[in-house]
mmCIF file of C-alpha atoms and ligand atoms in Angstrom:
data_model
loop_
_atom_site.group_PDB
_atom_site.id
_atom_site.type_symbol
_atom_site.label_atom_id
_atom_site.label_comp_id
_atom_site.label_asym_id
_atom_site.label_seq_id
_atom_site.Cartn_x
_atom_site.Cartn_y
_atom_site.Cartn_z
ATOM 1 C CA UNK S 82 -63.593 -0.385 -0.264
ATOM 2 C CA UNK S 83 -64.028 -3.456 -2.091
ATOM 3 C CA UNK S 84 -62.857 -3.431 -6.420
ATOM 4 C CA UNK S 85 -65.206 -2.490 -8.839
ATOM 5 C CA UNK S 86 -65.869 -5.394 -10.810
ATOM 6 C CA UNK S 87 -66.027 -4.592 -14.973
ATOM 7 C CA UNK S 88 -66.965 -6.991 -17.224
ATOM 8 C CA UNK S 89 -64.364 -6.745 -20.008
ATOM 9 C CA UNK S 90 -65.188 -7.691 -23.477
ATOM 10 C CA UNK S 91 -62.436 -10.496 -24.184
ATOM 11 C CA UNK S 92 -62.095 -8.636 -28.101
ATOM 12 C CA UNK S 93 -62.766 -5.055 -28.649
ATOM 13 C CA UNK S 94 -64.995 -3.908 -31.460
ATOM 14 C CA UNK S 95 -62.208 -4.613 -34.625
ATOM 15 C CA UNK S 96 -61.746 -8.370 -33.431
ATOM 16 C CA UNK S 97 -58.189 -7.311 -31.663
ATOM 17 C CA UNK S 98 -57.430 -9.867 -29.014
ATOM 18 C CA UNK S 99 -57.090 -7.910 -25.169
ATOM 19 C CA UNK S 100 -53.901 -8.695 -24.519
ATOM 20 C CA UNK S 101 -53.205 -6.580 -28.378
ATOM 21 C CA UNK S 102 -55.130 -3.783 -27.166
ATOM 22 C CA UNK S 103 -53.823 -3.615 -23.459
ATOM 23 C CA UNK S 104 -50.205 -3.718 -25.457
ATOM 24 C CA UNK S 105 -51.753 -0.710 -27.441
ATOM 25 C CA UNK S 106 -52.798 1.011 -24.168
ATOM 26 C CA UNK S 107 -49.538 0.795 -22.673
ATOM 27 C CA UNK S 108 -47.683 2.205 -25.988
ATOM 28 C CA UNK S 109 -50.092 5.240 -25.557
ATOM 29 C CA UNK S 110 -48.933 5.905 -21.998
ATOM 30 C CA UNK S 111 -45.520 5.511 -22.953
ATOM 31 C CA UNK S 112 -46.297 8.434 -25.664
ATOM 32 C CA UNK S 113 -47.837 10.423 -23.665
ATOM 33 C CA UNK S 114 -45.396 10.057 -20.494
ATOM 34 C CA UNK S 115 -42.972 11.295 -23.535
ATOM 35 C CA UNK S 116 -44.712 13.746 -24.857
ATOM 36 C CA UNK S 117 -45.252 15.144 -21.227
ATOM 37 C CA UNK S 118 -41.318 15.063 -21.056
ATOM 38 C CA UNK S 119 -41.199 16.752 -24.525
ATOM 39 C CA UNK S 120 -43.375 19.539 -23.251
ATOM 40 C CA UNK S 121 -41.231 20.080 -20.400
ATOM 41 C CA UNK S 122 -38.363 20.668 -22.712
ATOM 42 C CA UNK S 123 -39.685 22.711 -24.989
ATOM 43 C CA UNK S 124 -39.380 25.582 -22.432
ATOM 44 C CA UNK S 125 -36.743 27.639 -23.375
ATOM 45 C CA UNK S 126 -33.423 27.420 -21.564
ATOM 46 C CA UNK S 127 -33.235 31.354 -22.593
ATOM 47 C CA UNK S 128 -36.380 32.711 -21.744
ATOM 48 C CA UNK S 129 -35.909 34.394 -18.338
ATOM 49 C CA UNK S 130 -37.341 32.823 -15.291
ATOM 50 C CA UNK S 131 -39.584 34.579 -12.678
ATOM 51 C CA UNK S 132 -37.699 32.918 -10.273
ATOM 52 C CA UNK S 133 -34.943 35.454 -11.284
ATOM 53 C CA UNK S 134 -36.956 38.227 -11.592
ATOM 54 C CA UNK S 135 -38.366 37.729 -8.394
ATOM 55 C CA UNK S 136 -34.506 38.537 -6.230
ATOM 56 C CA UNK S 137 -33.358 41.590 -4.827
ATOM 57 C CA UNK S 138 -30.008 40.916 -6.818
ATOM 58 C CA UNK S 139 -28.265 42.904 -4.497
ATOM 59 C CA UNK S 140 -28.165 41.027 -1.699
ATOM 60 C CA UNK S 141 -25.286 38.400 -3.378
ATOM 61 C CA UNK S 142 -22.074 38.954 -4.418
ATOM 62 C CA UNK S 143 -20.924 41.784 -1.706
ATOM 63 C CA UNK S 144 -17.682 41.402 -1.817
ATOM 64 C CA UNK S 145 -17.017 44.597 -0.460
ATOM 65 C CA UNK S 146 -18.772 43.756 2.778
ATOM 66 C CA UNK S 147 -17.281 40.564 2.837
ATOM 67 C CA UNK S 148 -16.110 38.758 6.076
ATOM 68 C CA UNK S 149 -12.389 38.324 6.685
ATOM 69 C CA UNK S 150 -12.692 34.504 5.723
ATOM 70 C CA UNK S 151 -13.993 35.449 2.214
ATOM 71 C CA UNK S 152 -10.985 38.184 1.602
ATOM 72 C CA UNK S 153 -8.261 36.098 2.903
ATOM 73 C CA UNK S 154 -9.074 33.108 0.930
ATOM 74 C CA UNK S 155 -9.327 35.566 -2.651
ATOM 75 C CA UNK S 156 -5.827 37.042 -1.541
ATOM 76 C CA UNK S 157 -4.144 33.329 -1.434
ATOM 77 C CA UNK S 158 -5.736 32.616 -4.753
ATOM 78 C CA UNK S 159 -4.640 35.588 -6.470
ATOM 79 C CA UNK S 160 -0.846 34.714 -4.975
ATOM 80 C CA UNK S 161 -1.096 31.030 -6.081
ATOM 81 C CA UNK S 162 -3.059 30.611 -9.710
ATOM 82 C CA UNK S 163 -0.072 30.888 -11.538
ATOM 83 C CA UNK S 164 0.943 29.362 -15.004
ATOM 84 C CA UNK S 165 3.159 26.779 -13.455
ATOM 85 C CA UNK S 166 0.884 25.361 -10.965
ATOM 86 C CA UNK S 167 -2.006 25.377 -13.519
ATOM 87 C CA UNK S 168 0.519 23.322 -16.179
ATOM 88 C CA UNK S 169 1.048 20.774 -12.829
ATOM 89 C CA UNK S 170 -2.740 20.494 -11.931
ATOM 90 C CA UNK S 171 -3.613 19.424 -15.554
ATOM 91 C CA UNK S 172 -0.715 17.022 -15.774
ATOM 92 C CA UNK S 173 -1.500 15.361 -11.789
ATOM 93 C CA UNK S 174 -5.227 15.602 -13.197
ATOM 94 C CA UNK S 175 -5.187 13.513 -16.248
ATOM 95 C CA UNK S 176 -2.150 10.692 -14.845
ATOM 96 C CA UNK S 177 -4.711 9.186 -12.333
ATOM 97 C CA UNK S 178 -8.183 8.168 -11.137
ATOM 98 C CA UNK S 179 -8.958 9.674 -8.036
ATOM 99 C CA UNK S 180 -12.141 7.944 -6.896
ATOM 100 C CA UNK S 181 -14.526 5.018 -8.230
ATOM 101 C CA UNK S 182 -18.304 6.632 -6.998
ATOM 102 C CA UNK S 183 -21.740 6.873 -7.453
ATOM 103 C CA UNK S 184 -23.153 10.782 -8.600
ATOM 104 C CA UNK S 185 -25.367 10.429 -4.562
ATOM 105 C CA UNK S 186 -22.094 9.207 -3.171
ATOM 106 C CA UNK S 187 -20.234 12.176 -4.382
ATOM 107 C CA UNK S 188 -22.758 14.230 -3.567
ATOM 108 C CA UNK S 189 -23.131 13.034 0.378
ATOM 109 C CA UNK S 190 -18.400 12.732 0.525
ATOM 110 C CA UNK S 191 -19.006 16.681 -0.537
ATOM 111 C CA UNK S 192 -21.497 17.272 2.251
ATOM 112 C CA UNK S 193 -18.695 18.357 4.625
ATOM 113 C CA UNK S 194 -16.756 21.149 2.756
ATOM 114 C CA UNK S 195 -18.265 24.635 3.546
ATOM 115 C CA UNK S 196 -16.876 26.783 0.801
ATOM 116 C CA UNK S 197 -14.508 29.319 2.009
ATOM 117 C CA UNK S 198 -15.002 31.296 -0.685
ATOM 118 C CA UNK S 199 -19.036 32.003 -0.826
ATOM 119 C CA UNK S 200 -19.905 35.028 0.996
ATOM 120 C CA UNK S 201 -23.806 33.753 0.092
ATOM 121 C CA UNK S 202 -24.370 30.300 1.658
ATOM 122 C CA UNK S 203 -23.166 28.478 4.689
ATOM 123 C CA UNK S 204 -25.276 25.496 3.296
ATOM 124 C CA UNK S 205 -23.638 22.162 2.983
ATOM 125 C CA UNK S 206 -22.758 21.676 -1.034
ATOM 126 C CA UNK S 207 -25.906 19.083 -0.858
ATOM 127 C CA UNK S 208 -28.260 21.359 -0.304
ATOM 128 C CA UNK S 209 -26.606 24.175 -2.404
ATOM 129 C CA UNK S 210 -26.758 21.741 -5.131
ATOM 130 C CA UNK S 211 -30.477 20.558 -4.566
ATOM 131 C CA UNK S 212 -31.889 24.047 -3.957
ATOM 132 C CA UNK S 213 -30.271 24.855 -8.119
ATOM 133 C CA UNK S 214 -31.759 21.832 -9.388
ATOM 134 C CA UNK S 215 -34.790 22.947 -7.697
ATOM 135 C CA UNK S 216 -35.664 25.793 -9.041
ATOM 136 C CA UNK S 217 -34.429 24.895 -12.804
ATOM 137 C CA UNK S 218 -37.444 22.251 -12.395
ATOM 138 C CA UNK S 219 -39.598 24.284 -11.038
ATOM 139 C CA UNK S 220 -39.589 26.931 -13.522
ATOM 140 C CA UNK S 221 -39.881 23.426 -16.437
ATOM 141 C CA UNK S 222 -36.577 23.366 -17.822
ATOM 142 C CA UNK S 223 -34.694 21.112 -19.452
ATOM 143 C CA UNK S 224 -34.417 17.290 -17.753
ATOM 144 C CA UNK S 225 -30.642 17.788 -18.638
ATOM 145 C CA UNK S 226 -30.567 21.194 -17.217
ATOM 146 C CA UNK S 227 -31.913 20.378 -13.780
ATOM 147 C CA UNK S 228 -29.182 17.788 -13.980
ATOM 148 C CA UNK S 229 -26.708 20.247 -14.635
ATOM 149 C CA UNK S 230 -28.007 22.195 -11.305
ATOM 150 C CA UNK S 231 -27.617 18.910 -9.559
ATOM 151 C CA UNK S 232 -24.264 18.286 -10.238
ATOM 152 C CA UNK S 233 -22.455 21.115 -11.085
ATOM 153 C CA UNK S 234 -20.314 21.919 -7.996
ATOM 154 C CA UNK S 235 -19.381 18.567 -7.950
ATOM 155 C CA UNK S 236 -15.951 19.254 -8.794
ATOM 156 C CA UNK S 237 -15.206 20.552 -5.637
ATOM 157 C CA UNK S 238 -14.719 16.450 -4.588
ATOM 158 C CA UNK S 239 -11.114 17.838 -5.324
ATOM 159 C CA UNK S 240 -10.723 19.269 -2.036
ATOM 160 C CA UNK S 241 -10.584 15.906 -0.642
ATOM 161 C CA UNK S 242 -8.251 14.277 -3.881
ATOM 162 C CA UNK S 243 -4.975 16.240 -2.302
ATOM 163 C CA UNK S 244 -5.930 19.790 -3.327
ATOM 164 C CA UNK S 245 -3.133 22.412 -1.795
ATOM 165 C CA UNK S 246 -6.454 24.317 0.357
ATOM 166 C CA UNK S 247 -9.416 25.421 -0.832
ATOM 167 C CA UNK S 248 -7.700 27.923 -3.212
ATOM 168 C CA UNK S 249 -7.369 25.813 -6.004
ATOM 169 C CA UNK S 250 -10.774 24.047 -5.468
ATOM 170 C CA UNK S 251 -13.253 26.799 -5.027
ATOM 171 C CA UNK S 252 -14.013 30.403 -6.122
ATOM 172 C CA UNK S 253 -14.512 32.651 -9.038
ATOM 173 C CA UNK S 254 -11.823 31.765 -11.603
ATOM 174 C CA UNK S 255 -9.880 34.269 -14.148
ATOM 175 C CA UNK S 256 -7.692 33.656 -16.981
ATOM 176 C CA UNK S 257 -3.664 32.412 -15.800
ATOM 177 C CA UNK S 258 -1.031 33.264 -19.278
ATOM 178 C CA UNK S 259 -2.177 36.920 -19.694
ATOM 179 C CA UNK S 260 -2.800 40.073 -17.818
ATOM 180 C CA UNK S 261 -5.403 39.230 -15.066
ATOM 181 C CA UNK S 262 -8.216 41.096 -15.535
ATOM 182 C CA UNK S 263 -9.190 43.757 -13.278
ATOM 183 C CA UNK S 264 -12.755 42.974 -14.131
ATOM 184 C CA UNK S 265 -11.909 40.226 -11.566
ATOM 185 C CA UNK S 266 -13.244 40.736 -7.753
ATOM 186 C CA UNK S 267 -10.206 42.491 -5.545
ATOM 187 C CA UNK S 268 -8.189 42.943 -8.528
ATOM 188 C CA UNK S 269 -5.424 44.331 -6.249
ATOM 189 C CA UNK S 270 -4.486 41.134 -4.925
ATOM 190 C CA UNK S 271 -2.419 39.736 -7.786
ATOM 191 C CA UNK S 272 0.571 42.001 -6.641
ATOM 192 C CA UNK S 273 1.993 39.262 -4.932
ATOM 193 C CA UNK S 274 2.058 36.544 -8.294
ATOM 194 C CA UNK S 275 4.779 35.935 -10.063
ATOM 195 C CA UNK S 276 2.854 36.388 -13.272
ATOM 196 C CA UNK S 277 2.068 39.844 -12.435
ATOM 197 C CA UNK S 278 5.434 40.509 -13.639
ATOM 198 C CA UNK S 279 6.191 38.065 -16.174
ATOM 199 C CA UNK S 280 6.839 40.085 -19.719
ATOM 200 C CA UNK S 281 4.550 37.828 -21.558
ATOM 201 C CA UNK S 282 1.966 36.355 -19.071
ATOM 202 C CA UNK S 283 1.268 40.240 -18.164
ATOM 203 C CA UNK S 284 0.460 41.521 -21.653
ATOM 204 C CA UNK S 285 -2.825 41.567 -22.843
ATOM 205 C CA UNK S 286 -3.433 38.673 -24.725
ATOM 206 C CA UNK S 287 -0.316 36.625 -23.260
ATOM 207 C CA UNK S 288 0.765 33.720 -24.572
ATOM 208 C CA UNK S 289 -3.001 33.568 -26.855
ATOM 209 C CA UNK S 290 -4.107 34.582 -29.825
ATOM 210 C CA UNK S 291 -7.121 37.082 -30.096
ATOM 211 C CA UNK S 292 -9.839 34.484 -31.204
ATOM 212 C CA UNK S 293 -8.433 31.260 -29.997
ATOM 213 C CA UNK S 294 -11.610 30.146 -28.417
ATOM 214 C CA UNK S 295 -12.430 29.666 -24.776
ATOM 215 C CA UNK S 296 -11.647 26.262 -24.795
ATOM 216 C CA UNK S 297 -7.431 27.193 -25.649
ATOM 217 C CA UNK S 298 -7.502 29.288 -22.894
ATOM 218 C CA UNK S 299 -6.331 28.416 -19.608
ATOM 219 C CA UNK S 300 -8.728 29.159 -16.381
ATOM 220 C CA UNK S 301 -7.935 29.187 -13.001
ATOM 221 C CA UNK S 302 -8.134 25.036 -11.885
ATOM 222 C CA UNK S 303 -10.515 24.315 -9.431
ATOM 223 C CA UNK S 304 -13.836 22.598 -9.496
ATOM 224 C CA UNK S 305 -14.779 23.341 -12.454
ATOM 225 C CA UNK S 306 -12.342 22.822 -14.737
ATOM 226 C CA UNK S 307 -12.272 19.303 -13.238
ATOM 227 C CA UNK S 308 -15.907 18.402 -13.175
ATOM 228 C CA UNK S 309 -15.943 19.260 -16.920
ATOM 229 C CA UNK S 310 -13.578 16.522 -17.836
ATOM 230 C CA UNK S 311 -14.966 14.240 -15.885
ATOM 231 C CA UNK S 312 -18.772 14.702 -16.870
ATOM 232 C CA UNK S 313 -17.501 15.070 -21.012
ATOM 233 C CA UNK S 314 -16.114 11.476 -21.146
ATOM 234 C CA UNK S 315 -18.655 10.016 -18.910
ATOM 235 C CA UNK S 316 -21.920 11.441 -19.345
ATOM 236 C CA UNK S 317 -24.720 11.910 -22.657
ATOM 237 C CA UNK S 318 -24.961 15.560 -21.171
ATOM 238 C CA UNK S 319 -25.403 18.538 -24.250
ATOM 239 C CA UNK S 320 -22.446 20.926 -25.104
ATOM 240 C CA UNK S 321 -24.300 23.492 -23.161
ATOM 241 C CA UNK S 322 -24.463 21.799 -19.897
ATOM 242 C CA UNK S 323 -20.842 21.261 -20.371
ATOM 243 C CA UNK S 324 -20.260 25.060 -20.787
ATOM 244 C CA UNK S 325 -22.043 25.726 -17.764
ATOM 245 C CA UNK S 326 -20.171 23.446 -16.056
ATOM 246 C CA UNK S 327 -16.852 24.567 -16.901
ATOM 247 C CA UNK S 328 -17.643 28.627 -16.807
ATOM 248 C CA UNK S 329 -20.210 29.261 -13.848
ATOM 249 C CA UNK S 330 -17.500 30.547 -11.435
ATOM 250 C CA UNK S 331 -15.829 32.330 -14.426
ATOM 251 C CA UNK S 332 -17.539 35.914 -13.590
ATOM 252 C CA UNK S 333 -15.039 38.248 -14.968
ATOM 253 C CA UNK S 334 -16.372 36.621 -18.624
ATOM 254 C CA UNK S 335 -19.696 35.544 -18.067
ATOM 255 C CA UNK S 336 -20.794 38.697 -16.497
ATOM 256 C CA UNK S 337 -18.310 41.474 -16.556
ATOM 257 C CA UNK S 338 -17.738 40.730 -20.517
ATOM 258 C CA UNK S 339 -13.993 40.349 -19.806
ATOM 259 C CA UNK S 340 -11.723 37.941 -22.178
ATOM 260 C CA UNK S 341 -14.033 39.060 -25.422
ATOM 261 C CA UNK S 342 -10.945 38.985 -27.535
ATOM 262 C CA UNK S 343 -10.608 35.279 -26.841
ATOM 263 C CA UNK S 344 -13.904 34.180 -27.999
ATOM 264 C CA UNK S 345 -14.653 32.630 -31.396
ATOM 265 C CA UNK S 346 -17.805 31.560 -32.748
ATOM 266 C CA UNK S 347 -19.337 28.848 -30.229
ATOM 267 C CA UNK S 348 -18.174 30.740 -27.281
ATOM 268 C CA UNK S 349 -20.864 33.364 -28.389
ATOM 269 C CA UNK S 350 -23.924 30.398 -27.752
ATOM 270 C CA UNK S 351 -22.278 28.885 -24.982
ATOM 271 C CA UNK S 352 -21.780 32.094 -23.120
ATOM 272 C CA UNK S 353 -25.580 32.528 -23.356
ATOM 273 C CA UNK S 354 -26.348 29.054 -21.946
ATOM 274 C CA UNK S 355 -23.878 29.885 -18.764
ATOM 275 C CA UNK S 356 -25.763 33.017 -18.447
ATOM 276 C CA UNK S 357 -28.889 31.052 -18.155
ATOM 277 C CA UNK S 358 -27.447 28.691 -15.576
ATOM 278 C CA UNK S 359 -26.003 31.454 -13.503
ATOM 279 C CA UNK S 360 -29.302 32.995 -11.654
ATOM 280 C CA UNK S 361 -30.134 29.278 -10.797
ATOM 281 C CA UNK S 362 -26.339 29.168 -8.890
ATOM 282 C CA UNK S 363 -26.143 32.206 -7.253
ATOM 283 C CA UNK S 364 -29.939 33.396 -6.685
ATOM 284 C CA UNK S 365 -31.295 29.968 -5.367
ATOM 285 C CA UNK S 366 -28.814 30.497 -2.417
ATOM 286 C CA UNK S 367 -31.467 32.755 -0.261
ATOM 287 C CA UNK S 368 -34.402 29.480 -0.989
ATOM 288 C CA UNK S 369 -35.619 27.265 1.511
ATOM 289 C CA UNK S 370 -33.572 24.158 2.485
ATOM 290 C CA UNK S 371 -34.285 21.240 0.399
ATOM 291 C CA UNK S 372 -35.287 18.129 2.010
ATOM 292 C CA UNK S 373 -32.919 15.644 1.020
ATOM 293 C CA UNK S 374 -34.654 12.486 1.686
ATOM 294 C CA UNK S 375 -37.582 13.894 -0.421
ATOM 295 C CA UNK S 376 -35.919 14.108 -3.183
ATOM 296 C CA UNK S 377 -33.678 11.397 -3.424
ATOM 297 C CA UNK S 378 -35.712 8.741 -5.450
ATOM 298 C CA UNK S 379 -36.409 11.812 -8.584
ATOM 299 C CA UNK S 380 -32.943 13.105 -8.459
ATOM 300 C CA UNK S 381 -31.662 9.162 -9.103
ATOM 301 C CA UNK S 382 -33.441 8.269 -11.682
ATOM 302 C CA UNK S 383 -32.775 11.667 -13.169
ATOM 303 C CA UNK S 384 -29.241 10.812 -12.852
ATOM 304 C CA UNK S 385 -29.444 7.674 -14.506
ATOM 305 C CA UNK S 386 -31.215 8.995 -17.634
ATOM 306 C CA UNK S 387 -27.694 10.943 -18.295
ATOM 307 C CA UNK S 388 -25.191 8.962 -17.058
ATOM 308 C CA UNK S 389 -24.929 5.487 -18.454
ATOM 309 C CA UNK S 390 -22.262 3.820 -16.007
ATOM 310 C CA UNK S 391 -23.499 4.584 -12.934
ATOM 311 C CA UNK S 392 -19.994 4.499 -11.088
ATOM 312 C CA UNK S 393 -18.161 7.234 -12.598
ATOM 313 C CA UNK S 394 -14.179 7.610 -12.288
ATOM 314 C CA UNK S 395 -13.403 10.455 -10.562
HETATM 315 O O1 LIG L 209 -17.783 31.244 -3.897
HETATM 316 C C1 LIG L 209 -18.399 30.715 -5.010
HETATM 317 C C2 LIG L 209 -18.374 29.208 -5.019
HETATM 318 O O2 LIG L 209 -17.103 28.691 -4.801
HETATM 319 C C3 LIG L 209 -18.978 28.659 -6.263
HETATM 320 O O3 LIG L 209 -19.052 27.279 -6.300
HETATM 321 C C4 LIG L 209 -18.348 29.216 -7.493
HETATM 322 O O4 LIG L 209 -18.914 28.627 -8.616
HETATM 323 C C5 LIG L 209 -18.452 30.701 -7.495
HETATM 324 O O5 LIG L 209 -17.926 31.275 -8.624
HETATM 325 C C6 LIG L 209 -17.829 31.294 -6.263
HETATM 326 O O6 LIG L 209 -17.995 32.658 -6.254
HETATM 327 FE FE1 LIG L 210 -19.275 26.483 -8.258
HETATM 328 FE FE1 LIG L 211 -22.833 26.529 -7.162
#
């Protein structure tokens, strides 16, 4: 079909030159490509989703029923997370750089690692990590929050940075310096670690004081603890995307109410954004498989908006 021809008026009505007035145009669809943004975030990070009232919930998290792969890898966990090998972790963490990458290239080196731990998903990480972002955007949250969806397993890059296994990469995580919690799932595995038995790391409270705040409190290592350093000092991400990065896998707090004696004041906000972020993790699990390809272009330029140097020390 051939163009439409229009015969434009070279000044509009108040004398303003066309090239003024196209300039105007274009600051209008700036606005409104904001506003449109704005609107999006205006939904409420709180306000419960029907994407997670729509789930038979109890169809995750069986660890009862679990295979033998699931219960073997909890049982070498539970032997290993110990105070000493936590203090090491940290210290090997923060005395190098791993890995100079892109968010996509971390995203396609994690592709290969099925987590031993999920008894949910036998996705690759890509897609587990596309299918949260997913649904956080399709039920018009937060730009930063489907962001968060995106990249929040990314910590599990360790497994590849001379992790010992998967057990100190992957998994639900639990306090290490006091008495492990028997909120945590197969609380009868911690027989076999030292700490069990330690006369300070096996009180209550341990080596903390009641109140110390989450952040002075020593979690399992794994994913991520590690992806929560690296995204802080990197990224323009809020302080709730950083609390649902470092909490999701810590269930025993975030949704068995365990460790309440730790918490001060902005534990109490952040454990309501994790709580948000959680049916997004574990309930997007039983969705359709993202196309990858598809999705590519929105999920870079997505990334870009938060992250400011786009190769990010890992
Ligand atoms: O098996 C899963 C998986 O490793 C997740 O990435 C973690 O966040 C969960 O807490 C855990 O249960
Ligand atoms: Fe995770
Ligand atoms: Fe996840």
């Amino acid at each position: 079909m051939a163009p439409i021809a229009i015969d434009t008026p070279t000044a509009n009505r108040d004398g303003l030159a066309l090239e003024e007035t196209s300039d105007h145009i274009d600051d209008v669809n700036v606005l409104k490509g904001n506003l449109k943004k704005k609107a999006q975030q205006d939904k409420d990070i709180y306000e419960q989703s029907e994407f997670d009232a729509n789930k038979d919930k109890t169809q995750f998290r069986q660890y009862e029923d679990a295979c033998d792969r699931v219960k073997n890898f909890y049982r070498e966990q539970h032997e290993k997370q110990t105070v000493a090998y936590n203090l090491k972790a940290r210290h090997d963490f923060h005395h190098k750089t791993r890995a100079e990458m892109t968010i996509w290239q971390a995203m396609e080196k994690l592709n290969t690692l099925i987590d031993e731990s999920d008894p949910d998903t036998s996705l690759s990480q890509i897609e587990h990590l596309l299918q949260s972002a997913e649904a956080i955007r399709r039920d018009g949250k937060p730009r930063w929050f489907q962001l968060t969806g995106l990249i929040h397993d990314l910590g599990k890059l360790l497994f590849f940075f001379g992790s010992q296994g998967q057990w100190d990469v992957v998994g639900d995580t639990f306090a290490v310096g006091c008495a492990f919690s028997d909120k945590i799932i197969y609380p009868g595995t911690f027989e076999n670690n030292p700490d069990s038995k330690d006369p300070i790391y096996s009180t209550e409270h341990g080596i903390y004081t009641p109140g110390c705040g989450m952040e002075n409190v020593m979690i399992s290592w794994g994913h991520d603890e590690y992806l929560y350093h690296v995204v802080k000092d990197q990224s323009t991400l809020p302080d709730e995307a950083l609390a649902m990065i470092r909490y999701h896998s810590f269930y025993p707090w975030h949704r068995e109410g365990a460790y309440s004696w730790a918490m001060n004041e902005k534990d109490k906000k952040m454990l309501e954004a994790v709580r948000a972020f959680n049916p997004y993790d574990l309930y997007s699990k039983s969705d359709d498989v993202p196309k990858v390809e598809d999705l590519k272009e929105y999920y870079l330029e997505l990334i870009d908006e938060f992250f400011p140097t786009k190769v990010i020390k890992w």
